[in-house]
Short mmCIF file of C-alpha atoms in Angstrom, two decimals:
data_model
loop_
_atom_site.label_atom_id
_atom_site.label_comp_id
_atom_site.label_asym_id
_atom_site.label_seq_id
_atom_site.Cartn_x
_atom_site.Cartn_y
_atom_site.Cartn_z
CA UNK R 49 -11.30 -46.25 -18.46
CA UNK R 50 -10.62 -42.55 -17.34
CA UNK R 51 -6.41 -41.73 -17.75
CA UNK R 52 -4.33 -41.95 -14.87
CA UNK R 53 -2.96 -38.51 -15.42
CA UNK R 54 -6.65 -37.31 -15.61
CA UNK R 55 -7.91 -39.04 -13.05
CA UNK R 56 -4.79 -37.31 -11.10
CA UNK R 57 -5.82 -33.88 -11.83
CA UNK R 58 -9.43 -34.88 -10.82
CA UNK R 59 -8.32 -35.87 -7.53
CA UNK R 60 -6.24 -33.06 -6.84
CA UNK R 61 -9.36 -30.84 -7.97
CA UNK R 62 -11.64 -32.62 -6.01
CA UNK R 63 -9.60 -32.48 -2.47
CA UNK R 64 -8.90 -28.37 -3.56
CA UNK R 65 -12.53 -28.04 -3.49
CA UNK R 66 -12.99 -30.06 -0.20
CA UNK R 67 -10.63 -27.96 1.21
CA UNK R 68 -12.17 -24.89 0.35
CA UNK R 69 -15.89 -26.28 1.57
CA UNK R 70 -13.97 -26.84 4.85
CA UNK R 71 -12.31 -23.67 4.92
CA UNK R 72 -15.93 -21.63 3.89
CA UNK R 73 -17.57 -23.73 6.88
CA UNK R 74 -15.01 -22.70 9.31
CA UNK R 75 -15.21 -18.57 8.83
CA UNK R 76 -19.14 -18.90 8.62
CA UNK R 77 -19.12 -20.17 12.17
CA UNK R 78 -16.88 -17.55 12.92
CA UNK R 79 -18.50 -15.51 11.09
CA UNK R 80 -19.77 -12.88 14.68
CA UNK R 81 -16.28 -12.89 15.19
CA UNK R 82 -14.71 -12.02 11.92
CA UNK R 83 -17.44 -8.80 11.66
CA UNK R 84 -16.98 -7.79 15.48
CA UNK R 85 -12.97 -7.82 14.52
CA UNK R 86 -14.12 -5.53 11.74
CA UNK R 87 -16.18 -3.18 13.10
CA UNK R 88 -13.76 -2.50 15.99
CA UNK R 89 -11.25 -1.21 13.77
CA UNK R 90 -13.39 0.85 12.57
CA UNK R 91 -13.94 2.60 15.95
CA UNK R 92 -10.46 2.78 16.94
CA UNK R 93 -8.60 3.91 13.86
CA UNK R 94 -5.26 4.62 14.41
CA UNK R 95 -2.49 6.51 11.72
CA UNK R 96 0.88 4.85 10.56
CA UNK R 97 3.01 4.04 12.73
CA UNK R 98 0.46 4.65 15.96
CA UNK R 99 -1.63 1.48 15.41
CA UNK R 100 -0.98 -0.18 18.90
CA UNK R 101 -4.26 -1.12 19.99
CA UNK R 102 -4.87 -2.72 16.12
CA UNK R 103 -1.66 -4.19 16.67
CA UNK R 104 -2.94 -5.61 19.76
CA UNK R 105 -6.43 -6.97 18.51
CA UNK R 106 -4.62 -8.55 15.81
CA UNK R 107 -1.47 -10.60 17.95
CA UNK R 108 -4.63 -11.10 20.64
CA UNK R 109 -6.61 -13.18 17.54
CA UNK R 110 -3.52 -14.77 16.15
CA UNK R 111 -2.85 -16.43 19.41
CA UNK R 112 -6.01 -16.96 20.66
CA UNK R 113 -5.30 -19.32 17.01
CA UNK R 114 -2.36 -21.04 19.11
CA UNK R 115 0.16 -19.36 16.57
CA UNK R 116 3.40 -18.05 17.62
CA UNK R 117 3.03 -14.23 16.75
CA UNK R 118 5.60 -11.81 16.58
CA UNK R 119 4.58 -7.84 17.30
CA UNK R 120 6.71 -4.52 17.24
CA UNK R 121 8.02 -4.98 13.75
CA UNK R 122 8.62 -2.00 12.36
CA UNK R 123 7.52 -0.30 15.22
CA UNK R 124 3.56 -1.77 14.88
CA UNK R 125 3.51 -5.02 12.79
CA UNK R 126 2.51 -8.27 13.32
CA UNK R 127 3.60 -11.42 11.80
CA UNK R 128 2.65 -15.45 12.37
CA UNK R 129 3.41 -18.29 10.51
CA UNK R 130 1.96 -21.98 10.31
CA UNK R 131 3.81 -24.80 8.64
CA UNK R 132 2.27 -27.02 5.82
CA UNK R 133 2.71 -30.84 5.82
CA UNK R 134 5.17 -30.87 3.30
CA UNK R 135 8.05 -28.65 2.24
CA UNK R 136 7.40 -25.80 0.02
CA UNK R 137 6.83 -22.17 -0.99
CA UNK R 138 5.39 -19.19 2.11
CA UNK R 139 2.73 -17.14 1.10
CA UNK R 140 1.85 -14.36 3.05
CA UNK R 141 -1.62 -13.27 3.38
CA UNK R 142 -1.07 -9.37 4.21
CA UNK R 143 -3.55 -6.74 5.62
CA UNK R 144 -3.13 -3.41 6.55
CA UNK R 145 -3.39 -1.57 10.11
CA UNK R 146 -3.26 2.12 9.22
CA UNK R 147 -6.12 4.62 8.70
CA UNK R 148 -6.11 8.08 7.24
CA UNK R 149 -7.36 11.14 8.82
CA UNK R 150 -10.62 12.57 7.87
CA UNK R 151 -11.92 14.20 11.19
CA UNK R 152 -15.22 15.11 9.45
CA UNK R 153 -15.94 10.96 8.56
CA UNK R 154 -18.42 9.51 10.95
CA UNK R 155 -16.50 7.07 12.56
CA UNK R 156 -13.48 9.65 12.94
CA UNK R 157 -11.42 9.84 16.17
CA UNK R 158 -12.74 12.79 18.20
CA UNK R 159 -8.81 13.45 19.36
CA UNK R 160 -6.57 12.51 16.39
CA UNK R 161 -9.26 12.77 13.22
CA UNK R 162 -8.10 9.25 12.38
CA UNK R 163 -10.47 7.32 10.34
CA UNK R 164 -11.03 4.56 8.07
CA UNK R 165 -11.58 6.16 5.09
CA UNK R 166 -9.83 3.21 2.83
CA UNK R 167 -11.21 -0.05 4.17
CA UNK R 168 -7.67 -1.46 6.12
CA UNK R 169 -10.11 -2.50 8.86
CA UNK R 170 -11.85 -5.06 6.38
CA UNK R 171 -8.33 -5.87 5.15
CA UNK R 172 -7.35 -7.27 8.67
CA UNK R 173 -10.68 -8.94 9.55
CA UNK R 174 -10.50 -10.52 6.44
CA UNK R 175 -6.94 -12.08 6.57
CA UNK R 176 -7.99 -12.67 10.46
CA UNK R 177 -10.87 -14.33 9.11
CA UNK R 178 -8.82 -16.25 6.76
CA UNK R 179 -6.13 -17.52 9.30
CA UNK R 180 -9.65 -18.56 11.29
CA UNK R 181 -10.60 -20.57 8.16
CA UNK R 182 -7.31 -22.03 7.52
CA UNK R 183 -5.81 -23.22 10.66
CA UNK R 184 -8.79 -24.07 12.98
CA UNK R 185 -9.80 -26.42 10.19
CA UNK R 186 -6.56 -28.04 10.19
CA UNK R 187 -6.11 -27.47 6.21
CA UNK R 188 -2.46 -26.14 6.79
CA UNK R 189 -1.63 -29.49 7.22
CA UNK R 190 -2.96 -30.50 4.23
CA UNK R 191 -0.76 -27.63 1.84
CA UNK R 192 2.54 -27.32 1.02
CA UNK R 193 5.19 -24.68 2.24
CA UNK R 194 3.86 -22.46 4.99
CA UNK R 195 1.21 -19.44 5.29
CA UNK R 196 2.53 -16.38 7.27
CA UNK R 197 -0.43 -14.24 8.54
CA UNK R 198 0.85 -10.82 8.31
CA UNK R 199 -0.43 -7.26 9.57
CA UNK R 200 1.62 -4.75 8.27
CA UNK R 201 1.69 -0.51 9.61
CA UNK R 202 1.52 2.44 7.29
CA UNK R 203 0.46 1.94 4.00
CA UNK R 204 -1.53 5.68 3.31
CA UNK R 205 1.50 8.06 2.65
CA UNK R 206 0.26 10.49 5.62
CA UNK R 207 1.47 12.68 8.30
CA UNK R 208 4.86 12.72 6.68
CA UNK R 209 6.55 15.27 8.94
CA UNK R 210 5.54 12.92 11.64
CA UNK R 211 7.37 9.81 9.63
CA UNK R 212 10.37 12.10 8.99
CA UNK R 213 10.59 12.51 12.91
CA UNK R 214 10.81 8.49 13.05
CA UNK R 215 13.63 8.65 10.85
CA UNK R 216 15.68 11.57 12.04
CA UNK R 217 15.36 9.64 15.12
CA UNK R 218 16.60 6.17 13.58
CA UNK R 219 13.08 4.26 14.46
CA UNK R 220 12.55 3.76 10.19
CA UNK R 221 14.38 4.23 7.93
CA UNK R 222 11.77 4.13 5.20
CA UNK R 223 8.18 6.20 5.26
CA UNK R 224 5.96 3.03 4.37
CA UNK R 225 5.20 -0.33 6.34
CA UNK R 226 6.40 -2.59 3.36
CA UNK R 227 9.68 -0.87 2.53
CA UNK R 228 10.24 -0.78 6.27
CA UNK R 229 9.31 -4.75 6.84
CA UNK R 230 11.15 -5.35 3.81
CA UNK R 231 14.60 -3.50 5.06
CA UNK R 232 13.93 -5.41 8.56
CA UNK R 233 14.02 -8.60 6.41
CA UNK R 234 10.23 -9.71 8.14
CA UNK R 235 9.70 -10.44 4.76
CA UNK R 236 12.93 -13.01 3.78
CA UNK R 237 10.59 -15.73 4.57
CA UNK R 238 8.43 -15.13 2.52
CA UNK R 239 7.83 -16.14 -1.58
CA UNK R 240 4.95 -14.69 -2.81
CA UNK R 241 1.70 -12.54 -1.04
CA UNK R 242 -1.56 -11.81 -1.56
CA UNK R 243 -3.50 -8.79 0.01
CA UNK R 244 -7.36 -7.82 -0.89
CA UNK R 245 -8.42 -4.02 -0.91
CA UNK R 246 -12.25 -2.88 -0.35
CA UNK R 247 -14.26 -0.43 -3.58
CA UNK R 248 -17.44 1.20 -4.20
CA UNK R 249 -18.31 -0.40 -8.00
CA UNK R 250 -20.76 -2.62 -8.46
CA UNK R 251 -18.81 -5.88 -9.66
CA UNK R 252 -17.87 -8.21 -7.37
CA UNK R 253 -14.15 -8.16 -7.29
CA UNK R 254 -11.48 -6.80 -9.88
CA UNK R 255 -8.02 -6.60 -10.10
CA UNK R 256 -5.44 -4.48 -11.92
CA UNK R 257 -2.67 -5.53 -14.11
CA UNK R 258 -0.71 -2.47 -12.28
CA UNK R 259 -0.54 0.59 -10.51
CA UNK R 260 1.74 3.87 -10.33
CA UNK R 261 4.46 3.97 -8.07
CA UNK R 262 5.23 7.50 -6.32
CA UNK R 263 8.45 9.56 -4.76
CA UNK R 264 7.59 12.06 -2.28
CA UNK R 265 8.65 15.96 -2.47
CA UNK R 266 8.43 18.07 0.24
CA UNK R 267 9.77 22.00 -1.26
CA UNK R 268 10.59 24.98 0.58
CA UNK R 269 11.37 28.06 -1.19
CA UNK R 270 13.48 30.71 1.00
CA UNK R 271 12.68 34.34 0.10
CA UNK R 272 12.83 37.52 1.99
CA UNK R 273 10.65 39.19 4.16
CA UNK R 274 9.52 43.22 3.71
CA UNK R 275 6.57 45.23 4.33
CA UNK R 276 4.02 44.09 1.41
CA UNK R 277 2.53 47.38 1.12
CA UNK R 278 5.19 49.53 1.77
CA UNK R 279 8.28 47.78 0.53
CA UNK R 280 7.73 44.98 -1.32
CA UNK R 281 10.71 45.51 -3.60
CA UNK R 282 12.96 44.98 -0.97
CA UNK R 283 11.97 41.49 -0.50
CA UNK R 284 12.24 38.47 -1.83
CA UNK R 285 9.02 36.68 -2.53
CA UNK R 286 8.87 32.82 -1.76
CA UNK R 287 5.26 33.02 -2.53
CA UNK R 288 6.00 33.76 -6.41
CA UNK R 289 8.92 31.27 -6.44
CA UNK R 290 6.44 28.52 -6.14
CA UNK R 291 3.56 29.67 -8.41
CA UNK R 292 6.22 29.83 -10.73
CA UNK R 293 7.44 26.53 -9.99
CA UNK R 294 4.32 24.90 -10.11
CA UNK R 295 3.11 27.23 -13.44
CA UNK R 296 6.83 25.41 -14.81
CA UNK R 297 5.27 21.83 -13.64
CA UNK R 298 2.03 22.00 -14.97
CA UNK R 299 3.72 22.90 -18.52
CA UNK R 300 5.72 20.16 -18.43
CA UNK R 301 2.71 18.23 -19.05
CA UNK R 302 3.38 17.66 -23.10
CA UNK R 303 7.04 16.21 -22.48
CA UNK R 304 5.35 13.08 -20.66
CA UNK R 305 4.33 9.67 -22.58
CA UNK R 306 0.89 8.89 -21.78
CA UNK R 307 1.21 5.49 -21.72
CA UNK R 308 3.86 6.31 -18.35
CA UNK R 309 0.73 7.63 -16.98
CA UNK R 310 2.66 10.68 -15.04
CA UNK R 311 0.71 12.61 -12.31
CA UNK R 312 2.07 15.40 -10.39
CA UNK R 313 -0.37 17.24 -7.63
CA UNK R 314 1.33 19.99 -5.60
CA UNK R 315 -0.27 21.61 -2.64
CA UNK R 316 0.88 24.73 -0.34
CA UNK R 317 1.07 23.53 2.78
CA UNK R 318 2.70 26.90 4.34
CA UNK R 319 1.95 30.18 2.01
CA UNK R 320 3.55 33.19 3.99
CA UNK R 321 3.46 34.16 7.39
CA UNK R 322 1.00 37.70 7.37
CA UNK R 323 -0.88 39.43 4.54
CA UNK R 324 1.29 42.02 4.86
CA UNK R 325 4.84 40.66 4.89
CA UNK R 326 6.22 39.40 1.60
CA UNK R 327 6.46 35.61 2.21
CA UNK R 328 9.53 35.29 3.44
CA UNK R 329 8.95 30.68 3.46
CA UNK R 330 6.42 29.00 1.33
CA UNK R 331 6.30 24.88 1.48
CA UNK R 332 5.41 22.93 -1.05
CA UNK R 333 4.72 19.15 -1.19
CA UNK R 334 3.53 16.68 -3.67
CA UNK R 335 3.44 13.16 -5.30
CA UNK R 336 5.48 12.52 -8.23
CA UNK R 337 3.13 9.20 -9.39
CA UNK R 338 4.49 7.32 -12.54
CA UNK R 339 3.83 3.16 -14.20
CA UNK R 340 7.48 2.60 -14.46
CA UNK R 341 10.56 3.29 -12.42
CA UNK R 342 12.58 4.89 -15.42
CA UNK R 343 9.25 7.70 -16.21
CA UNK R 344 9.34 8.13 -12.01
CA UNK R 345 13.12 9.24 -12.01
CA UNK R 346 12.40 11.38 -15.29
CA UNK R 347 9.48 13.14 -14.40
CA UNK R 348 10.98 13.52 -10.53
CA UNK R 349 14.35 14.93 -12.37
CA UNK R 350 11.93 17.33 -14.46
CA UNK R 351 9.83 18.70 -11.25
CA UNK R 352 13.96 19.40 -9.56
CA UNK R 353 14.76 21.51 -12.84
CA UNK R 354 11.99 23.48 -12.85
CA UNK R 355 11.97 23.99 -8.88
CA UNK R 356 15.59 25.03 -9.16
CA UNK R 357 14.79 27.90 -12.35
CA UNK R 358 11.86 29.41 -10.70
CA UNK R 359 13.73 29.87 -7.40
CA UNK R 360 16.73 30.99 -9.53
CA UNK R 361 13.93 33.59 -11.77
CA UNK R 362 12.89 35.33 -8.48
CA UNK R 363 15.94 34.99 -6.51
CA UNK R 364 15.17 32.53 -3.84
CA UNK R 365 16.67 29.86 -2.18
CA UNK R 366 14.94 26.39 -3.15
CA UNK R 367 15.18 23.19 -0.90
CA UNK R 368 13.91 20.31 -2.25
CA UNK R 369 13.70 16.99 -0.43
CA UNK R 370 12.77 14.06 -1.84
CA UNK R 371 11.70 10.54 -0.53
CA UNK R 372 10.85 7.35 -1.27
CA UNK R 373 7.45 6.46 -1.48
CA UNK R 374 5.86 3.75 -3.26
CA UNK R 375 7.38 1.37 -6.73
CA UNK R 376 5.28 0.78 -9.56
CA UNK R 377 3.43 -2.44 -8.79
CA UNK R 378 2.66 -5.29 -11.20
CA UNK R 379 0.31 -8.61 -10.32
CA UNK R 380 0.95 -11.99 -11.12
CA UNK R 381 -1.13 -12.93 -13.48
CA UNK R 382 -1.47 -16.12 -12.67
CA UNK R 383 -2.34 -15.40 -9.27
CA UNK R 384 -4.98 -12.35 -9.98
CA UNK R 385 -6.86 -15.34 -12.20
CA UNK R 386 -6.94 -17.79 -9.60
CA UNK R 387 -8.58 -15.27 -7.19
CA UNK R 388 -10.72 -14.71 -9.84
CA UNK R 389 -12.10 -18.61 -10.22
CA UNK R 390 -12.69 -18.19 -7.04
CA UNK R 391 -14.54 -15.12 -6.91
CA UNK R 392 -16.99 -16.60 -9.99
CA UNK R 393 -17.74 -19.33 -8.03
CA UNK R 394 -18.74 -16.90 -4.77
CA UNK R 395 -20.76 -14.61 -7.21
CA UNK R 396 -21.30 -15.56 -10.73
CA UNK R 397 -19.49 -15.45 -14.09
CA UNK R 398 -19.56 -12.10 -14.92
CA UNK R 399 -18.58 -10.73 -11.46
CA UNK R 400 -14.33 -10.54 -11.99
CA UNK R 401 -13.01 -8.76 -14.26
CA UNK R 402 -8.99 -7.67 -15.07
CA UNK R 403 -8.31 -3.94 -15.79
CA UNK R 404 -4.84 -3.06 -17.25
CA UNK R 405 -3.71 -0.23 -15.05
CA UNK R 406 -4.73 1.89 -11.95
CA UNK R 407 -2.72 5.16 -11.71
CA UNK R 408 -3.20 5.17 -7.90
CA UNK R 409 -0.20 3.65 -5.94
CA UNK R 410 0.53 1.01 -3.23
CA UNK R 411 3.54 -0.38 -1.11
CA UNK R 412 2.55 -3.35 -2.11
CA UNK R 413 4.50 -2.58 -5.69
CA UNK R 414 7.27 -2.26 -3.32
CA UNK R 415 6.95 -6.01 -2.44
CA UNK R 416 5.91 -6.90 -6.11
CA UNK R 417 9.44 -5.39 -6.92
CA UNK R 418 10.76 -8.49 -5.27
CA UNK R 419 8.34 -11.48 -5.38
CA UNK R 420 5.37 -12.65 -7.17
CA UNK R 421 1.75 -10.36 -5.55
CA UNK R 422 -1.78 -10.02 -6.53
CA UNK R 423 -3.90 -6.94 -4.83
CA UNK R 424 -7.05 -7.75 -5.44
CA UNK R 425 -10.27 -5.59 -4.83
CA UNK R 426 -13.77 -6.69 -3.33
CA UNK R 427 -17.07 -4.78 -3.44
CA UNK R 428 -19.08 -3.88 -0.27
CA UNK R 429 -17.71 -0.16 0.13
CA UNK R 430 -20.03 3.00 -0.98
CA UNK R 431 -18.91 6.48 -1.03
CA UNK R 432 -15.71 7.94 -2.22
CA UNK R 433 -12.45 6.25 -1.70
CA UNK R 434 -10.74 8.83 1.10
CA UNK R 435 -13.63 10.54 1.46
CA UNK R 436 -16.14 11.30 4.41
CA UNK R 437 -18.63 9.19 3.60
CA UNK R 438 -16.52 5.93 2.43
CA UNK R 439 -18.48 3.14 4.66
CA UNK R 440 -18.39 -0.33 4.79
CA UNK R 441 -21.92 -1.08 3.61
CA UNK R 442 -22.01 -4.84 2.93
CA UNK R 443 -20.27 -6.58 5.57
CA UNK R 444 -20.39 -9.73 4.33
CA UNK R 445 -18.76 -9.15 1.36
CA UNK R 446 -16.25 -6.92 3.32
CA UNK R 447 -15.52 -9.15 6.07
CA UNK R 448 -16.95 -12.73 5.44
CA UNK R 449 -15.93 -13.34 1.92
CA UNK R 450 -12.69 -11.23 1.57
CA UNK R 451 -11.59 -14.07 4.33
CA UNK R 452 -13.26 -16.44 2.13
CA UNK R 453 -11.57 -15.59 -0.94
CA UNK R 454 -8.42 -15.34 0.81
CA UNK R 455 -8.36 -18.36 1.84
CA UNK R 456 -9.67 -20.15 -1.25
CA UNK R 457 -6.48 -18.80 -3.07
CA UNK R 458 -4.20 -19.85 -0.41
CA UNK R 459 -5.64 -23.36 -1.28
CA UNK R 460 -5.38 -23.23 -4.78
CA UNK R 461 -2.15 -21.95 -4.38
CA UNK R 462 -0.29 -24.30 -1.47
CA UNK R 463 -2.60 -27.43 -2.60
CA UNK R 464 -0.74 -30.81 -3.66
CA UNK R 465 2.72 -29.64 -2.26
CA UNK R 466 2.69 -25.92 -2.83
CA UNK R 467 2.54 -26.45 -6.95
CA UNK R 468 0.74 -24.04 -8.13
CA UNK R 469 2.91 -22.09 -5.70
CA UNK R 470 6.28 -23.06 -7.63
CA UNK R 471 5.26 -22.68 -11.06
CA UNK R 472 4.40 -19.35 -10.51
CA UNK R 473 7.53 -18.88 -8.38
CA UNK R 474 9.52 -20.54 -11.70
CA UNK R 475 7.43 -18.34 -14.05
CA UNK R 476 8.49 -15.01 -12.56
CA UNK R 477 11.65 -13.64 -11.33
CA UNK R 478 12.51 -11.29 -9.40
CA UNK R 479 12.54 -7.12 -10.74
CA UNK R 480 14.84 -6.30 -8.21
CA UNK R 481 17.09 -8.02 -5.44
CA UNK R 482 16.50 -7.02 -1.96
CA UNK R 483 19.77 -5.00 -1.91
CA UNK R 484 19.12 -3.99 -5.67
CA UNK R 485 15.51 -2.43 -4.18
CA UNK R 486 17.27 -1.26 -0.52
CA UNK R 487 19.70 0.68 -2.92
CA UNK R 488 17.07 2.35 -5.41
CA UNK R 489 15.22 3.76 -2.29
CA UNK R 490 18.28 4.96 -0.77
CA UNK R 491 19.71 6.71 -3.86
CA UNK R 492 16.30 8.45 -4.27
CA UNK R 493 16.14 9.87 -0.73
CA UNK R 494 18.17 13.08 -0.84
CA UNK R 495 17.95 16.71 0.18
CA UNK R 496 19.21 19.17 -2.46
CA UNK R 497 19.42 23.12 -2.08
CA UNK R 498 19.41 25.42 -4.69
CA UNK R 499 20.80 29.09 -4.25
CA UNK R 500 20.72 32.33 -5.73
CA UNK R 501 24.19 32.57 -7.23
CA UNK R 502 23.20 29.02 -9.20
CA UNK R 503 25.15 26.78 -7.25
CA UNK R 504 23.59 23.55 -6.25
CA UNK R 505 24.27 22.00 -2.11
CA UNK R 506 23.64 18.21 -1.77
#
């Protein structure tokens, strides 16, 4: 005679996995639909913060699913939410509507240069094709808690003077979809998400322990114009302000743990004005990327000091703004593994695999800051990751089993009353509060001018 607490766990095993035979069913007969959804992202990329007609595809699916959907959050979003049959945790299933711009990339908007260089239009088809999976099946009913199906704007830090112009302008306060959806509280709801991100390797799916997070820099150094040939020493040269600056950067190197994994990677985006004028303005912008919060703020105070004693060297006038851009993230373990059952039983034993840290970055950190996330990854892309030639290659490991995945872990996770859900949830708390986080973003986000005679304007 088997034990009743064994026989218990059998039974809840054996209606998971009935649920998830259901669920596979249900996006392979949708499976036409799920690609189409895919590939017409594709041909209408759209930047952050400009993604209405994804924005429309997406609320046109969810309520062609009879959900009540919710659009123009944070200026582009879309949210909907289906109850469970029993009380319990939300998960959010999240994909992202932005693309980047790479006007050479074949599938590149003639007009804008938009493109999908990153894979967000597999991210939406997928947790479309999940939500297909999940509610036309009538499995919701048969979880715990509730499953919000959420598309969220602006994840690629881009077009940042653009993003500044939204928030002179009081439309965001924040440069990212996340921190923005998290400020607008679209994401109180919610207790834990799970998102699932495209790549070019050849295993089927991996996910990282964690990832950099990133502030955002934007320099100008002030200087004086003259005739470069004629009179150069009655100028003031902005253009050797920032070579020195970033000469000062790059020898900061050695002060940095390695295990903080610190990247810094200036470009000029404005170097003078004509050959032969001293540069009177010179812009510089660049990523301060770093694992933890505390090496973020040190290495960001680091890049200020050396800003403000080149400027001070040559005699220039330094302005140095700084913004929010992305927290460190960190998955839930518990979470990454479950995707990963899953993904062995799509592909085969040796086809997951856990890496300890990517030194890339994410909003999704910013969301891992206050609730339990796994961003997993899923082959089917070839090329390089940005680049021109980053396609979509296998589209049913894209599109069909992203959704399928997705929604396998949403099982495992809201199955028998949302339990594996609330462990997890009991396992981890918070890193930050929502005002805690609202606060650390704000105190970052400051504009700070450095003059000639050494004093300092905030």
């Amino acid at each position: 005679m088997k034990h009743p607490c064994k026989q218990w766990i059998l039974s809840l095993m054996t209606k998971a996995a009935e649920l998830k035979t259901q669920a596979c069913a249900e996006i392979d007969a949708r499976r036409d639909d799920i690609i189409a959804i895919g590939e017409s992202i594709l041909r209408n990329p759209e930047t952050g913060f400009r993604e209405v007609k994804t924005e429309q595809l997406v609320a046109r699916t969810l309520n062609d699913l009879h959900l009540e959907t919710q659009t123009g959050l944070a200026i582009t979003g879309v949210k909907a939410k289906i109850a469970g049959g029993a009380v319990g945790p939300t998960l959010a299933l999240i994909g992202e509507l932005d693309s980047l711009r790479i006007p050479d990339h074949p599938f590149a908007d003639t007009e804008t240069g938009a493109a999908h260089a990153c894979g967000h239009n597999a991210q939406i088809a997928g947790m479309l094709g999940a939500a297909m999976g999940l509610v036309t099946s009538n499995i919701c009913s048969q979880l715990g808690g509730a499953i919000a199906f959420i598309a969220v704007p602006a994840e690629e830090l881009i077009e940042v003077g653009y993003r500044m112009d939204l928030r002179e302008q009081n439309h965001i306060e924040f440069l990212t979809g996340k921190a923005e959806f998290i400020r607008r509280g679209h994401f109180d709801d919610v207790d834990m998400a799970l998102m699932c991100h495209t790549k070019n390797d050849d295993t089927a799916s991996h996910v990282a322990n964690s990832s950099n997070g990133a502030v955002i820099k934007k320099i100008r150094f002030l200087g004086k114009a003259s005739h470069a040939g004629a009179r150069p020493q009655a100028g003031i040269n902005a253009l050797n302000a920032a070579n020195l600056a970033m000469t000062a950067i790059a020898l900061l190197r050695e002060t940095f743990y390695d295990e903080d994994t610190i990247r810094i990677h200036p470009i000029i985006t404005h170097g003078g004005d004509a050959v032969s004028a001293v540069p009177a303005e010179v812009v510089v912008e660049t990523f301060v990327r770093g694992r933890t919060l505390e090496s973020i703020v040190d290495a960001n105070n680091k890049v200020d000091r050396a800003v403000r004693g080149a400027a001070l060297a040559i005699g220039a006038t330094a302005e140095i703004e700084t913004t929010a851009g992305y927290l460190p993230q960190t998955n839930n373990r518990t979470m990454s593994e479950l995707w990963g059952q899953n993904v062995k039983s799509l592909y085969g034993e040796d086809q997951f695999y856990i890496e300890d840290h990517r030194t890339g970055s994410t909003d999704m950190g910013d969301l891992g800051h206050i609730m339990p996330v796994t961003h997993p990854y899923i082959f089917g892309a070839t090329g390089n990751g940005h680049g021109n030639d980053y396609l979509m290659t296998d589209k049913e490991a894209v599109y069909i089993n992203m959704a399928k995945l997705l929604a396998m872990t949403t099982i495992d996770l809201l199955c028998d009353e949302g339990c594996q859900a609330q462990k997890i949830l009991a396992g981890q708390r918070p890193k930050l509060s929502k005002s805690e986080y609202l606060e650390f973003n704000r105190n970052l986000m400051k504009t700070t001018r450095y003059t000639p005679d050494g004093l300092t304007h905030e």
